[in-house]
Structures are given as structure tokens and as C-alpha cells.
Amino acid sequence: MKTSARKNVLSKSKWLKTKDILKDPKVRKLVPETRRMNEKLLREMLRRYSMVYIKPEKGTYGKGVMRVEQGNGSYSYQRKEKKRMFDSFSSMYQSIVRNKRKRPYLVQKGIHLLKYKGRRFDIRVMVQRNRKRAWEMTGMIGRVAHPRKIVTNYHSGGKPTAVRTLLKPIVSGENLFKIEKTLSKVGYDAAKALSHTNPELDMVGADIGLDNRLRPWIIELNTNPDPYFFRHLADKSIARKVLSYARALKRIPPAKSKPKRYSNRSLSRNT
Ligand SMILES: Nc1ncnc2c1ncn2[C@@H]1O[C@H](COP(=O)(O)OP(=O)(O)O)[C@@H](O)[C@H]1O
Ligand SMILES: [Mg+2]
């Protein structure tokens, strides 16, 4: 049945979705190394990358996400606004375990995200199936992290911002266009790859980060992305498109026809 099949993919853990897209060689290169976390793996990945993100396998809204760092002989991690420092890996790990409680976690290579006015940002790229069931990139929107936080999610204080606004201080006009094209292609390729193992999938919200060399990284693929989020953009045509596709996919209720409103002037003219 269609609805139960959709439920399966919607409830897939970040781990299963990651394993699915790693099967595609083109997409694989854009996924930061991701593992199921245990003490040994966190230690190894930290040694390799100096900075990693750890997150619940089944989290949303940036909840439970932590940024872990290793300097020369010092260890630290940040969750929400609080950064904690330690002088050994094991004392840090004990503290992390208390914070993560019993939830299974993933470790992921940390991406040094580009910043806008000193705040990290990433990009949500919406990819939806069209009426011919083909994938199409329908809209993208930047999300700027709260100045003291390590996640960009709206529910964690992130600010929705047009991608152009974020990239303008960094690149010139022609390159801006190129980056937008790349982001769109990465979202499209990722959605397509995920749908190979999940054919019933019809919307993907890809969280894509850019590092300081402007390389795109697939941070997460959301299989139940919020189409209304695009309403934050001043350019209303983007939300209109995303919402019309979502409506066609029956992911949101049909649009209500607007009740007729008469301005005072037309009222007086009519009477
Ligand atoms: N590997 C990473 N490198 C840099 N930032 C990351 C990384 N993983 C997560 N983040 C930041 O944390 C946010 C939330 O992580 P995400 O994996 O999307 O989980 P959630 O399901 O809670 O949104 C991301 O949008 C990004 O801002
Ligand atoms: Mg996310």
C-alpha cells in the first residue's frame, strides 16, 4: 500500500539513508564520512578530522546535535550554546554519554561551513517529483545559524535567508550562478540516489553545506521536508512552486480558493 510504503521511508534513520546513498559513486564523494558512534570510532574520527559532528540516528530540528573538537591535547564539545572543555578524551566521552542518554548516535566528519556575518550557514535544497514522476529541483533557501549555535535549523534559532544574499559577499555574479547550479545538481543527484532504494519517495529536502573551498557536502537528506518553509523568502514565486508540487503529490491539502474581498472603494462604487 502506498501510504505504508511512504511511512517506511519517512521513518528511516539517518544511518539507513546514508547507507542507501553511499551506493551511488557520484553521490558518495559528497557525503562526509559517517559512522555509527561508539567510543573507539569517535576517538578515531576525531584524530582523523580534528572536528566532527555527532547526532542522534533519529533526530530532527538539530536536537541533540553536538560539535566535537580535538586540539593539541585538549578536547571540547558544544551542544546548544554551551561549550565544555576537557583534558582527556575519556572524560569528554563520559560527559557526552550522559548528554546523549541512551539514544544511538552517528559520528560525521565535521564540515567547516561558510559563514555569513560570522554565522555558519547551510542550504536546504528541495527536490520533488513532478507530474511525470521525474525528479525536479524546485527551490533552495539558506539557513543561517544563531550566532552562538552550531546548527542552522529554524527550530534551533536559524534564520531563513536567500542563497544569493549569503553568497554575494563571497563570490562574483557568474560564480554565484555556478554554485547555485551545483547545489541544484547535488540535490537532484542525491534525491535520485535515495529513491533507487526507496522508489515510493516523492520529496527530498537536502541539507547541503559548503566548505571554505566552496565544495558542497551532503549533510542530511530529509524525506519529510517542510514545503511551507520557503514562504520565508521574499521571492514568493519559489514557495508557490514548491507548494504546488507538494499539493500535486498530496503532501499538503488543496489550496482554498480565496474568498472575494471588496475594497471600500469598490463597495462604494457598487452601491
Ligand atoms: N557534519 C557536519 N558538519 C557541519 N555541520 C553539520 C554537520 N552535521 C550537522 N551539521 C549542522 O547541524 C544541523 C543539523 O544536523 P542534521 O544532520 O541536519 O540533523 P537534523 O535532523 O536535526 O536537522 C545541520 O543543518 C548543520 O547546520
Ligand atoms: Mg537537518
Short mmCIF file of C-alpha atoms and ligand atoms in Angstrom, two decimals, residues 14 17 32-34 51-67 106-113 120-124 143 145 150-153 156 207-209 217-222, ligand 1:
data_model
loop_
_atom_site.label_atom_id
_atom_site.label_comp_id
_atom_site.label_asym_id
_atom_site.label_seq_id
_atom_site.Cartn_x
_atom_site.Cartn_y
_atom_site.Cartn_z
CA LYS A 14 19.85 8.83 9.17
CA LYS A 17 19.52 6.80 4.44
CA PRO A 32 31.15 13.37 4.76
CA GLU A 33 32.36 10.11 6.29
CA THR A 34 29.59 8.88 8.61
CA MET A 51 36.37 18.27 14.25
CA VAL A 52 33.30 16.03 13.95
CA TYR A 53 29.57 16.33 14.43
CA ILE A 54 27.68 13.72 16.40
CA LYS A 55 23.92 13.38 16.14
CA PRO A 56 21.04 11.08 17.09
CA GLU A 57 20.26 8.50 14.40
CA LYS A 58 16.65 9.61 14.51
CA GLY A 59 16.85 13.31 15.34
CA THR A 60 15.15 16.38 13.87
CA TYR A 61 15.32 20.17 14.29
CA GLY A 62 19.01 19.98 15.25
CA LYS A 63 18.10 18.44 18.61
CA GLY A 64 20.90 16.51 20.30
CA VAL A 65 23.48 17.57 17.68
CA MET A 66 26.96 18.22 19.12
CA ARG A 67 30.18 19.55 17.62
CA LEU A 106 26.22 8.84 14.42
CA VAL A 107 29.65 10.45 14.04
CA GLN A 108 30.22 12.52 10.92
CA LYS A 109 33.25 14.32 9.60
CA GLY A 110 32.73 17.98 10.51
CA ILE A 111 32.44 20.48 7.67
CA HIS A 112 33.78 23.98 8.29
CA LEU A 113 30.70 25.69 6.94
CA ARG A 120 27.57 29.45 9.88
CA PHE A 121 25.10 28.65 7.16
CA ASP A 122 23.94 25.74 5.03
CA ILE A 123 21.39 25.35 2.26
CA ARG A 124 18.12 23.44 2.09
CA ARG A 143 19.68 28.89 6.80
CA ALA A 145 22.82 29.59 12.44
CA ILE A 150 26.39 25.02 15.88
CA VAL A 151 23.21 24.07 13.98
CA THR A 152 21.31 26.04 11.34
CA ASN A 153 17.82 24.58 11.91
CA SER A 156 17.05 25.99 16.85
CA ASP A 207 20.72 19.88 3.74
CA ILE A 208 23.86 20.89 1.86
CA GLY A 209 26.87 22.57 3.41
CA TRP A 217 28.71 18.36 1.18
CA ILE A 218 25.50 16.41 1.76
CA ILE A 219 24.85 16.75 5.48
CA GLU A 220 21.43 15.16 5.61
CA LEU A 221 18.54 14.11 3.37
CA ASN A 222 15.08 14.79 4.79
N1 LIG B 1 29.00 17.11 9.56
C1 LIG B 1 28.57 18.34 9.79
N2 LIG B 1 29.37 19.41 9.54
C2 LIG B 1 28.93 20.67 9.76
N3 LIG B 1 27.71 20.98 10.22
C3 LIG B 1 26.86 19.95 10.50
C4 LIG B 1 27.24 18.59 10.29
N4 LIG B 1 26.21 17.80 10.65
C5 LIG B 1 25.23 18.63 11.06
N5 LIG B 1 25.60 19.92 10.97
C6 LIG B 1 24.79 21.11 11.33
O1 LIG B 1 23.75 20.70 12.19
C7 LIG B 1 22.47 20.84 11.54
C8 LIG B 1 21.56 19.69 11.95
O2 LIG B 1 22.11 18.46 11.54
P1 LIG B 1 21.27 17.42 10.68
O3 LIG B 1 22.17 16.29 10.40
O4 LIG B 1 20.65 18.10 9.51
O5 LIG B 1 20.18 16.91 11.72
P2 LIG B 1 18.63 17.32 11.96
O6 LIG B 1 17.85 16.15 11.51
O7 LIG B 1 18.49 17.55 13.42
O8 LIG B 1 18.35 18.54 11.12
C9 LIG B 1 22.82 20.91 10.06
O9 LIG B 1 21.82 21.60 9.33
C10 LIG B 1 24.13 21.67 10.08
O10 LIG B 1 23.90 23.06 10.27
#
